[in-house]
Coordinates of C-alpha atoms in Angstrom, one line a residue:
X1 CA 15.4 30.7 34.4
X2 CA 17.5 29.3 32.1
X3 CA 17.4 25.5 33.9
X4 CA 13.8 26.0 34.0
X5 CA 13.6 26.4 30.3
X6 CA 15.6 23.5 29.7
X7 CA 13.9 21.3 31.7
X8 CA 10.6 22.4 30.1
X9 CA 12.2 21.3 26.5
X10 CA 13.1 18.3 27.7
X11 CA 10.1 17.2 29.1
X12 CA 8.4 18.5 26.0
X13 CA 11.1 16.6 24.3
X14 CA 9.9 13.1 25.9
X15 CA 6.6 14.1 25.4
X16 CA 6.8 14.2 21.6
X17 CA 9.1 11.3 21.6
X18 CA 6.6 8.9 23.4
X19 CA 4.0 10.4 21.3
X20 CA 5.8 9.0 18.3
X21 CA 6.8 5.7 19.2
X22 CA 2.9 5.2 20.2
X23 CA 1.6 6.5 16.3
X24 CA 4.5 5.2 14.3
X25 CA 2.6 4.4 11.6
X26 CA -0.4 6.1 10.1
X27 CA -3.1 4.7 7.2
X28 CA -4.3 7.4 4.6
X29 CA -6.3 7.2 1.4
X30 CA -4.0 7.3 -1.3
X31 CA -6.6 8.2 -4.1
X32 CA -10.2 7.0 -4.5
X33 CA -9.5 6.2 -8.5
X34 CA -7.2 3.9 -8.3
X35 CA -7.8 1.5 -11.5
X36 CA -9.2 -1.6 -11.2
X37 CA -6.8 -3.3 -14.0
X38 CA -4.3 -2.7 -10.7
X39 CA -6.4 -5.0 -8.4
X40 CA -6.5 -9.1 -8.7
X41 CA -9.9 -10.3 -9.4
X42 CA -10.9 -11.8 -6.3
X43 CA -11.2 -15.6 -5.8
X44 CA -14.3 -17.0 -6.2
X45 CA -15.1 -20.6 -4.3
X46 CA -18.6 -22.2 -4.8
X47 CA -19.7 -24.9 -2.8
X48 CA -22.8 -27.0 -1.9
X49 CA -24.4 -26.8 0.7
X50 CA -25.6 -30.0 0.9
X51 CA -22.4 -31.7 1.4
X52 CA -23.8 -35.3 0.9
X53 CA -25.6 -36.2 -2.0
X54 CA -28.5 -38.7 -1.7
X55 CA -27.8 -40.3 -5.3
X56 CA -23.8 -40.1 -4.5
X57 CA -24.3 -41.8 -1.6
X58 CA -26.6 -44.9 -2.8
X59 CA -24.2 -45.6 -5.7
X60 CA -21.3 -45.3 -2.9
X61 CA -23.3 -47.8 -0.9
X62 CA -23.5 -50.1 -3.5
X63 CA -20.2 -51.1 -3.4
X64 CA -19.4 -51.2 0.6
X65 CA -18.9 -54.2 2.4
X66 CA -21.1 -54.5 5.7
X67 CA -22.7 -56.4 8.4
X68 CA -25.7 -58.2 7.2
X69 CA -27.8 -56.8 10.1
X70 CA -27.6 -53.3 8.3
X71 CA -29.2 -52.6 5.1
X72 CA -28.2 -50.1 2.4
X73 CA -30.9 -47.9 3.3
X74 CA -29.9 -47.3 6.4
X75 CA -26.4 -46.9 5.8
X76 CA -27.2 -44.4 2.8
X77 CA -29.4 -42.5 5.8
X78 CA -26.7 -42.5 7.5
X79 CA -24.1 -41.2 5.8
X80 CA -25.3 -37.7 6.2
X81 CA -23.8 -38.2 9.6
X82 CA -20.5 -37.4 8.0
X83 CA -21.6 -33.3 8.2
X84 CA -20.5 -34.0 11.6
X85 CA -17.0 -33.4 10.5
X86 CA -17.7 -30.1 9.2
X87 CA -19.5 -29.4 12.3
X88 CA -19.3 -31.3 15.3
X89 CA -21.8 -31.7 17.2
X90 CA -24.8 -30.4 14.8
X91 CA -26.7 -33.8 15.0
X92 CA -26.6 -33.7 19.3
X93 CA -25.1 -35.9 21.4
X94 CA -27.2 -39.2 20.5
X95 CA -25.7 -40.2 17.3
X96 CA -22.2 -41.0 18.7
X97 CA -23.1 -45.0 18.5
X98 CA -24.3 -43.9 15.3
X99 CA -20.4 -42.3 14.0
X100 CA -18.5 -45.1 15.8
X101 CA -20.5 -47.6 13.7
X102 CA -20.6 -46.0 10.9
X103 CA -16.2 -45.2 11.1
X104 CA -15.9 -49.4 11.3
X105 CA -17.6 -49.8 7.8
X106 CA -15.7 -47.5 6.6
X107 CA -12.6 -49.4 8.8
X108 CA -14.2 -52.6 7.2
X109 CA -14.1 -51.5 3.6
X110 CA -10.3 -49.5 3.9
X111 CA -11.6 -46.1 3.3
X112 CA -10.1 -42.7 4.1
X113 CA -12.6 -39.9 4.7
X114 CA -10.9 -37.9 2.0
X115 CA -12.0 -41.0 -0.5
X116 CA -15.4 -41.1 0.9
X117 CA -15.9 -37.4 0.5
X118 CA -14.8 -37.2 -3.2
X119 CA -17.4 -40.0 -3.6
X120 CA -20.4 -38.2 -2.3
X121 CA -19.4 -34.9 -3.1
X122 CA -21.1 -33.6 -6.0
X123 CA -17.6 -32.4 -8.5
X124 CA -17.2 -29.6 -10.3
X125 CA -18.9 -30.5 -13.4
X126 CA -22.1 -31.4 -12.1
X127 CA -22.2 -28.3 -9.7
X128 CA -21.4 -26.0 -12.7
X129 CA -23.5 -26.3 -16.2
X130 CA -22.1 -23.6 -17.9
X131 CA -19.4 -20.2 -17.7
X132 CA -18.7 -17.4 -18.9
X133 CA -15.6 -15.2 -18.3
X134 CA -14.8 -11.8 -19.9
X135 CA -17.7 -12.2 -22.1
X136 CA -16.5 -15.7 -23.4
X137 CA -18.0 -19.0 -23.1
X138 CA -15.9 -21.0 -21.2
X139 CA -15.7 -24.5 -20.3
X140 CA -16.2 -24.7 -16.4
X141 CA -14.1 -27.8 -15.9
X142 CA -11.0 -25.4 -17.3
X143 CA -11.4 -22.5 -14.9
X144 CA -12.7 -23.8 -11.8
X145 CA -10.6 -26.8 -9.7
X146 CA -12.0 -28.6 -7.2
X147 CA -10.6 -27.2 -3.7
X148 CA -11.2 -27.6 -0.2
X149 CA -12.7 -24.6 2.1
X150 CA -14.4 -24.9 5.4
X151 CA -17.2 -25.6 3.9
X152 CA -15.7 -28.7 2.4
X153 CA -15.1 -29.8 -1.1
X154 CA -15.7 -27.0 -3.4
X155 CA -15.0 -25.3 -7.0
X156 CA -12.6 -22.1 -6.6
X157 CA -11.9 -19.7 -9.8
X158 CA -9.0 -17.5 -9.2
X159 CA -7.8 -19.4 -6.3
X160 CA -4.1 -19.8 -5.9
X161 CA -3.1 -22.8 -3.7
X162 CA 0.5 -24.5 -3.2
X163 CA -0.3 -27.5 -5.4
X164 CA -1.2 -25.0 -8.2
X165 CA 2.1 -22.8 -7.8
X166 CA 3.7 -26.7 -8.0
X167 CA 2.5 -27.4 -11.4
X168 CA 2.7 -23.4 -12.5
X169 CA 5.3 -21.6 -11.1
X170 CA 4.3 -18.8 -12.9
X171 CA 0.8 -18.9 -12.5
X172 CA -0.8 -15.1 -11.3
X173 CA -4.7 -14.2 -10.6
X174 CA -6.7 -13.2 -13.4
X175 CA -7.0 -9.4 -13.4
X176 CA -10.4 -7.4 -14.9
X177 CA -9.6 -4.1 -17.2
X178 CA -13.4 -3.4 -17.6
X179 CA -16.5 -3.2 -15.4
X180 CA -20.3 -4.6 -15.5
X181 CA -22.1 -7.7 -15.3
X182 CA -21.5 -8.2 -19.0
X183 CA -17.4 -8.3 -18.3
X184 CA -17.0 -10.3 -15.0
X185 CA -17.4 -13.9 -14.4
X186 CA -21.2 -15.5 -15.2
X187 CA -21.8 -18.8 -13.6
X188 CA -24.9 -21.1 -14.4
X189 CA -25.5 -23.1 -11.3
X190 CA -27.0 -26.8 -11.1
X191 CA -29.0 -27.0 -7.3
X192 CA -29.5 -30.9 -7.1
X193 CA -32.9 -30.9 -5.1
X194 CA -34.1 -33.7 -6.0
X195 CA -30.5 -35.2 -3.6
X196 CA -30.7 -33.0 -0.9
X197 CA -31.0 -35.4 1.6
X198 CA -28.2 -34.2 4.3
X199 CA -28.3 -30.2 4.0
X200 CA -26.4 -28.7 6.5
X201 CA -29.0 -26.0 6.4
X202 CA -32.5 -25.8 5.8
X203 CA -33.0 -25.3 2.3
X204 CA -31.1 -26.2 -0.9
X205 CA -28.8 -23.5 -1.7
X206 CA -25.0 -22.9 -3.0
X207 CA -22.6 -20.7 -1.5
X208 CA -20.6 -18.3 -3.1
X209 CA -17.6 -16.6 -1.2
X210 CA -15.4 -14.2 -2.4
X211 CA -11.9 -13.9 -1.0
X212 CA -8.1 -13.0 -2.0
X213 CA -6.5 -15.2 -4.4
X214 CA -3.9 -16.7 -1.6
X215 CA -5.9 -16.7 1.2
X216 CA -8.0 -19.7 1.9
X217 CA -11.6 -19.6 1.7
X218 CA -12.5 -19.9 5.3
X219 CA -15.7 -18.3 7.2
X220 CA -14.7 -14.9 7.7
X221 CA -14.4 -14.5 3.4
X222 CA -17.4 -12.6 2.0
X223 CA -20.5 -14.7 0.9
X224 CA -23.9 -15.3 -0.7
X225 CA -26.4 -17.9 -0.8
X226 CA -27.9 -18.4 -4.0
X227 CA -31.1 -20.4 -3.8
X228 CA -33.1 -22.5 -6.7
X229 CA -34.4 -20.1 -9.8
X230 CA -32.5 -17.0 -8.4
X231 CA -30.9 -14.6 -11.1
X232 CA -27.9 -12.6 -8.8
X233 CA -25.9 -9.6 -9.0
X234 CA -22.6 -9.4 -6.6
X235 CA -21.3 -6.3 -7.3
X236 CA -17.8 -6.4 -6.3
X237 CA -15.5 -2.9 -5.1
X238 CA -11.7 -4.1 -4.6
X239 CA -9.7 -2.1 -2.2
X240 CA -6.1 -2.1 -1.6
X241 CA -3.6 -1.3 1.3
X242 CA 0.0 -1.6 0.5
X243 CA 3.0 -0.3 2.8
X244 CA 5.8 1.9 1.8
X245 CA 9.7 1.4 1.6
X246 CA 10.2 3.4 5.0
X247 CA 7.2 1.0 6.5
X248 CA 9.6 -2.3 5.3
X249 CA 12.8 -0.9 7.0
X250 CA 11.3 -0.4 10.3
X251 CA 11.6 -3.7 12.8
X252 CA 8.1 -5.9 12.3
X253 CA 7.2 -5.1 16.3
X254 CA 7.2 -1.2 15.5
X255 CA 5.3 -1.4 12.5
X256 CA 2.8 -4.2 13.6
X257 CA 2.7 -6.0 10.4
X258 CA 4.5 -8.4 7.9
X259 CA 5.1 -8.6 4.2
X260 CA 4.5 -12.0 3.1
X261 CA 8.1 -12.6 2.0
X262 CA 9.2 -12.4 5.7
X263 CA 7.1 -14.9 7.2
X264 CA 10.0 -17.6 7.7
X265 CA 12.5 -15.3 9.1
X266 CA 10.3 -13.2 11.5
X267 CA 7.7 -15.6 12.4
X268 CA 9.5 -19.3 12.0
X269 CA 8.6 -22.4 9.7
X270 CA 6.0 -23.2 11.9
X271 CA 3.5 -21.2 10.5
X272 CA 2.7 -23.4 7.9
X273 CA 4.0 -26.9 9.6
X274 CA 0.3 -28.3 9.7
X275 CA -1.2 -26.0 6.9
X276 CA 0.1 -25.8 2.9
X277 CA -0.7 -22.7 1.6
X278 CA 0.5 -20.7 -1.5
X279 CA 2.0 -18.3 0.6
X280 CA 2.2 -16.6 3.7
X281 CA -1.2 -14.2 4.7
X282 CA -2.5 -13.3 8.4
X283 CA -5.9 -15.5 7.2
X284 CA -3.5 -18.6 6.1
X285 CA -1.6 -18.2 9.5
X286 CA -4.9 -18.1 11.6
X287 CA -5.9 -21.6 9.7
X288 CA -2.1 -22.9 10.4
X289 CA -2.9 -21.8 14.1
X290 CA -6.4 -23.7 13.9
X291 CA -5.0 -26.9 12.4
X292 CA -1.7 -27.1 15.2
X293 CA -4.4 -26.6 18.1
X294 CA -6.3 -29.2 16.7
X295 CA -3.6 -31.1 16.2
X296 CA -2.5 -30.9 19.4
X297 CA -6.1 -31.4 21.2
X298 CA -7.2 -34.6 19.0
X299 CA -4.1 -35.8 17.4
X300 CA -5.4 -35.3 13.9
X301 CA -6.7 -32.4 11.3
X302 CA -10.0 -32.4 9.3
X303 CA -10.1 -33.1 5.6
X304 CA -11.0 -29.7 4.9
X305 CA -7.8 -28.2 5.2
X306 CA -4.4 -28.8 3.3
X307 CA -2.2 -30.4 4.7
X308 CA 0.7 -32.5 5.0
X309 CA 1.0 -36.4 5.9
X310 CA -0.9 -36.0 9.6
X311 CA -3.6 -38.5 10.2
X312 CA -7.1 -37.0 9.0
X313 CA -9.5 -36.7 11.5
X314 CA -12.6 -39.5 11.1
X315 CA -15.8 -40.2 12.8
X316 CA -14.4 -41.5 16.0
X317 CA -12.8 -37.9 16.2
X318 CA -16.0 -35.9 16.0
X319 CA -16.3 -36.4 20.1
X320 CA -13.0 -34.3 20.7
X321 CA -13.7 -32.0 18.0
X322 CA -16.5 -31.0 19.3
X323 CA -15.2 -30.4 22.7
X324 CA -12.7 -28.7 21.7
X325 CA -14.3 -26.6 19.4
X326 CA -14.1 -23.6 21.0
X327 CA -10.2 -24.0 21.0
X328 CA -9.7 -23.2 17.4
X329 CA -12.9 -22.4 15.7
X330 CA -12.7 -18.8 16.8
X331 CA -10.9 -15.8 16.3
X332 CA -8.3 -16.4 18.8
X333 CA -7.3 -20.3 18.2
X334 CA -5.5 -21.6 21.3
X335 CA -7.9 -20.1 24.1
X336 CA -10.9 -21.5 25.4
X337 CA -13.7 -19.3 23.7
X338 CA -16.8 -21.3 25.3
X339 CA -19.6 -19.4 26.6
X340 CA -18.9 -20.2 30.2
X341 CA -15.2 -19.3 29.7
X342 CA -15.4 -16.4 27.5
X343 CA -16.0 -13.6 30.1
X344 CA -13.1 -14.8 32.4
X345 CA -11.3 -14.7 29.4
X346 CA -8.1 -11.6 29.0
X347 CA -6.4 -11.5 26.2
X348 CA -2.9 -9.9 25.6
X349 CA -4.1 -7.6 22.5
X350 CA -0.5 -7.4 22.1
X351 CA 0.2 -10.9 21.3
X352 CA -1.1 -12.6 18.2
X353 CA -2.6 -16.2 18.4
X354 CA 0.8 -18.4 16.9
X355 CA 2.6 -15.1 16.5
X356 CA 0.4 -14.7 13.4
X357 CA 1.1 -10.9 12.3
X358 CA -1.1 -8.8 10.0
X359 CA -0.3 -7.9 6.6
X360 CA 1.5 -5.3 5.8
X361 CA 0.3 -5.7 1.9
X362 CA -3.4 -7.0 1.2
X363 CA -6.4 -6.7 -0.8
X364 CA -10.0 -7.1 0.4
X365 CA -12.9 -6.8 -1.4
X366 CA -16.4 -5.1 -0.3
X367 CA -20.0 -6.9 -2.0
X368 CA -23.3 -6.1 -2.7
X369 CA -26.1 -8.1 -3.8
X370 CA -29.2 -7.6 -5.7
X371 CA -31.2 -10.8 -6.9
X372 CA -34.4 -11.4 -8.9
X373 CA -35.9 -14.6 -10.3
X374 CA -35.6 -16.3 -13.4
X375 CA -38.3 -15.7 -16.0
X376 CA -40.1 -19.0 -16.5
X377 CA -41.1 -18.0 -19.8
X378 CA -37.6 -17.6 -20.8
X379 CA -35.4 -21.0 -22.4
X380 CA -31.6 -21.3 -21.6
X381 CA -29.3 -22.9 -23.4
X382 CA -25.9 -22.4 -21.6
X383 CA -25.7 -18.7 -20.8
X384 CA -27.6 -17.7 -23.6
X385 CA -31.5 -17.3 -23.7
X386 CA -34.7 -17.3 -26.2
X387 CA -38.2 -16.9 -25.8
X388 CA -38.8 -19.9 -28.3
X389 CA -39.1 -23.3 -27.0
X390 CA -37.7 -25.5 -29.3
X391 CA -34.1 -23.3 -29.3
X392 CA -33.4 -24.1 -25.1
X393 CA -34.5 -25.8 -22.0
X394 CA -36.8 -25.2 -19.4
X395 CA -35.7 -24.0 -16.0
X396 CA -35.4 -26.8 -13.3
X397 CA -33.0 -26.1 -10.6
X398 CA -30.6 -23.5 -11.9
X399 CA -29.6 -20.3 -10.8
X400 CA -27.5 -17.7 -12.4
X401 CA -24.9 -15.3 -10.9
X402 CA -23.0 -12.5 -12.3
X403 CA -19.8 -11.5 -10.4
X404 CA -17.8 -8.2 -12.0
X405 CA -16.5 -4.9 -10.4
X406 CA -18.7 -2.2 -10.1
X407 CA -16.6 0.7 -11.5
X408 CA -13.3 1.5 -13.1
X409 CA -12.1 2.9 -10.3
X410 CA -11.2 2.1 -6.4
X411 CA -9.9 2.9 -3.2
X412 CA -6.1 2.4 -2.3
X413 CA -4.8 3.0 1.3
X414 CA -1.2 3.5 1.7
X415 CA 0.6 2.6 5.1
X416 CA 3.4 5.3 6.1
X417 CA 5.5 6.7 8.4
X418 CA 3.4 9.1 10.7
X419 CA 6.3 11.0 11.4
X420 CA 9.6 11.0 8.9
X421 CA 12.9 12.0 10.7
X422 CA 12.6 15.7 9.2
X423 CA 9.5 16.2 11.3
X424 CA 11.1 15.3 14.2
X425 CA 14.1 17.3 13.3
X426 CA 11.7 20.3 12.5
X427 CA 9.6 19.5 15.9
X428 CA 12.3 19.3 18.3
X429 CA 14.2 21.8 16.9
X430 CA 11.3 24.2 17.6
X431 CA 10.4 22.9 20.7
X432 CA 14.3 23.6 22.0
X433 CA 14.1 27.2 19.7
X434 CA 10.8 28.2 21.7
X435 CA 12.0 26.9 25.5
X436 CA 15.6 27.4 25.2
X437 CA 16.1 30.1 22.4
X438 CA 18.0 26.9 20.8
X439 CA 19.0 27.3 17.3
X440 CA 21.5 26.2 14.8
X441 CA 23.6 29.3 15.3
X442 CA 23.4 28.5 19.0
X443 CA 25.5 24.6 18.5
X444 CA 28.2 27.5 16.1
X445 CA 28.2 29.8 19.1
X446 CA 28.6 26.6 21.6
X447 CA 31.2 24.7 19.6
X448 CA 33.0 28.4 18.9
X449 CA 32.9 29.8 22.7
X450 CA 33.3 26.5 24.1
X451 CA 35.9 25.1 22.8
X452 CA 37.4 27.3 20.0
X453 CA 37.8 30.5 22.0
X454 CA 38.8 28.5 24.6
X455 CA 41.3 26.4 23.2
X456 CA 42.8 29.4 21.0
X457 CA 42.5 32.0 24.3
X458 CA 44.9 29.1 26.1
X459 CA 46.8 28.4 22.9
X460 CA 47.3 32.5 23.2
X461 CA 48.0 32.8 26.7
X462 CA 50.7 29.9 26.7
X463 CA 52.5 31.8 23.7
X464 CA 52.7 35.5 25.9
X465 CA 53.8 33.3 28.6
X466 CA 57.2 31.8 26.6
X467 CA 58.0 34.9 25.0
X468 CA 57.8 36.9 28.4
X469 CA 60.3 34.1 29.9

């Protein structure tokens, strides 16, 4: 009976311990009112979505150097082949004459595609006409730097890269202390119609993502199109998950996660090798992952991503780019994710694509939109509006967008230990109490019959023995 019972603990025993080492960790709401003056205002990157401006392009033309077969018509028509870049393969497979001639004027004339971009690239200043942030006029050139997303060349507020940390160490992202459309950031936006000769979509619009201030703005960031005459809303809620102290000490393959100050010494310097960011985040490790597989595949990396001296990929690269596409634009960068592959495809859930890990600390922020049109009977100047006429301007292209937080309060997530060593003490010392009657007065009454009585009946025993001789 007694074995019996014993075994039954122990197996209980194993059964508890597997149990833990399977739900080490556990994620639970800390409070729903956490205050926003806590939470970084997220960053916010705007970018065109026509990527190659009709008027940019005919000024660039003016000054190229080309065959005299060509005119500069037709070269300005085809710039807009340089979308291919962003997405290979969107113009089909018949314009690959078309890239390879268009590469040897650029060839011909000594141009870089980063150069050629920031020439028909509509800047910062012409994309923005007026902001506003914190209720304060501000000028847009001040708080908004060009950047690069996957979407191209951009304008980010908030958003934290490595050459920024370079020139301020001690630069932080802007934090909010208030709520409401009023308080947030109010952006005045310049659609260029008129240009919108190579649109990667369908219409003219802008597109607005919202993402962490460190991470860089790729596709899986939050986002809104704002069209021509549109007056928009994004009602931003922050939430935040940080880990505990207990969640740091434990080894990074039993919690599953990474603090951002550990990158180099549990992941390696490669995680950033082909990709520059601020700092370490599971996002900027996915786009490191992205860039090496490119890398690897076509022996270059796209201008839209930060890097370091590796050749940028040009129009004689959009052919491998886009057969390789499946390699690294996906969620797992590395695997073949075509359609024909994809349901032969088993992944290893347990392994992460580059040994990127998730983070152990991060913010993410949820948006809603509402949108209306502007009032044509209404004159802007800037940010501020009249009925009258002769005090603004009429509405051609512009848009407006408010982006604030929605409350004064949030949602934080904390990530502990699901079970502290005093619940296992507590469970397997009542699992061995209720099987084997095992207490703490049972290890006294072991350690005293055991070994004291024993040891002090033989101590006994050999002291009647020399006094009887």
């Amino acid at each position: 009976m007694v074995v019996s019972s014993l075994c039954i603990a122990i197996g209980m025993l194993k059964v508890t311990l597997n149990y833990y080492e399977q739900h080490l960790v556990l994620s639970v709401i800390e409070t729903t009112h956490h205050g926003i003056w806590n939470y970084p205002f997220p960053a916010v990157t705007v970018c065109d979505m026509n990527p190659v401006s009709l008027q940019l392009t005919k000024k660039f033309t003016d000054n190229l150097t080309f065959p005299s077969s060509l005119s500069k018509e037709f070269i300005a028509r085809e710039m807009r082949l340089l979308n291919e870049l962003l997405y290979p393969g969107i113009y089909g497979s018949r314009v690959r004459n078309n890239l390879s001639r268009l590469q040897n004027i650029f060839d011909m004339n000594k141009l870089s595609i980063p150069t050629i971009m920031n020439s028909v690239t509509r800047n910062c200043q012409s994309l923005l006409e007026s902001c506003k942030w914190k209720s304060k006029i501000e000028n847009c050139s001040t708080i908004f730097r060009s950047s690069i997303s996957r979407d191209g060349l951009c304008c980010s507020f908030n958003y934290i890269t490595y050459d920024s940390i370079m020139e301020n160490p001690n630069i932080k992202p802007h934090k909010m202390t208030s709520c409401g459309y009023q308080s947030g950031l109010n952006i005045l936006l310049n659609l260029d119609v008129e240009n919108n000769d190579a649109d990667i979509m369908e219409s003219t619009e802008i597109k607005i993502m919202l993402h962490d201030p460190y991470d860089y703005p790729d596709h899986n960031a939050p986002s809104k199109l704002i069209s021509e005459h549109e007056y928009s809303f994004l009602t931003v809620q922050p939430v935040e998950t940080y880990s505990t102290l207990d969640i740091r000490k434990l080894k990074s393959t039993m919690r599953e996660c990474i603090f951002y100050d550990e990158a180099n010494k549990m992941i390696g310097n490669d995680w950033n090798r082909n990709f520059v960011p601020a700092r370490y985040s599971f996002i900027n490790c996915l786009t490191n992952c992205r860039t090496t597989v490119i890398k690897k595949k076509c022996g270059c990396i796209p201008y839209y991503y930060p890097q370091n001296d590796t050749r940028v990929c040009n129009l004689r690269d959009v052919e491998c780019l886009e057969t390789f596409k499946f390699w690294y634009d996906t969620s797992w960068p590395g695997t073949d994710m075509s359609p024909k592959t994809l349901q032969l495809v088993e992944l290893d859930t347990k392994e992460r694509p580059c040994n990127c890990k998730p983070d152990c600390n991060f913010y993410r922020y949820i948006m809603e939109n509402s949108a209306g049109n502007l009032d044509k009977r209404v004159y802007y100047d800037g940010l501020t509006y009249t009925t009258y006429s002769s005090e603004g301007k009429t509405w051609k292209n512009q848009s407006i967008i408010h982006i604030f937080f929605g409350d004064l309060v949030s949602i934080q997530f904390r990530r502990d230990m699901h079970y502290s060593w005093r619940h296992l003490f507590a469970t397997f010392g009542g699992l061995l109490g209720v099987f084997a009657g095992f207490s703490f007065m049972s290890i006294f009454e072991i350690i005293y019959f055991f070994i004291i009585r024993v040891l002090t009946d033989a101590c006994v025993k050999r002291n009647t023995r020399n006094k009887s001789n």
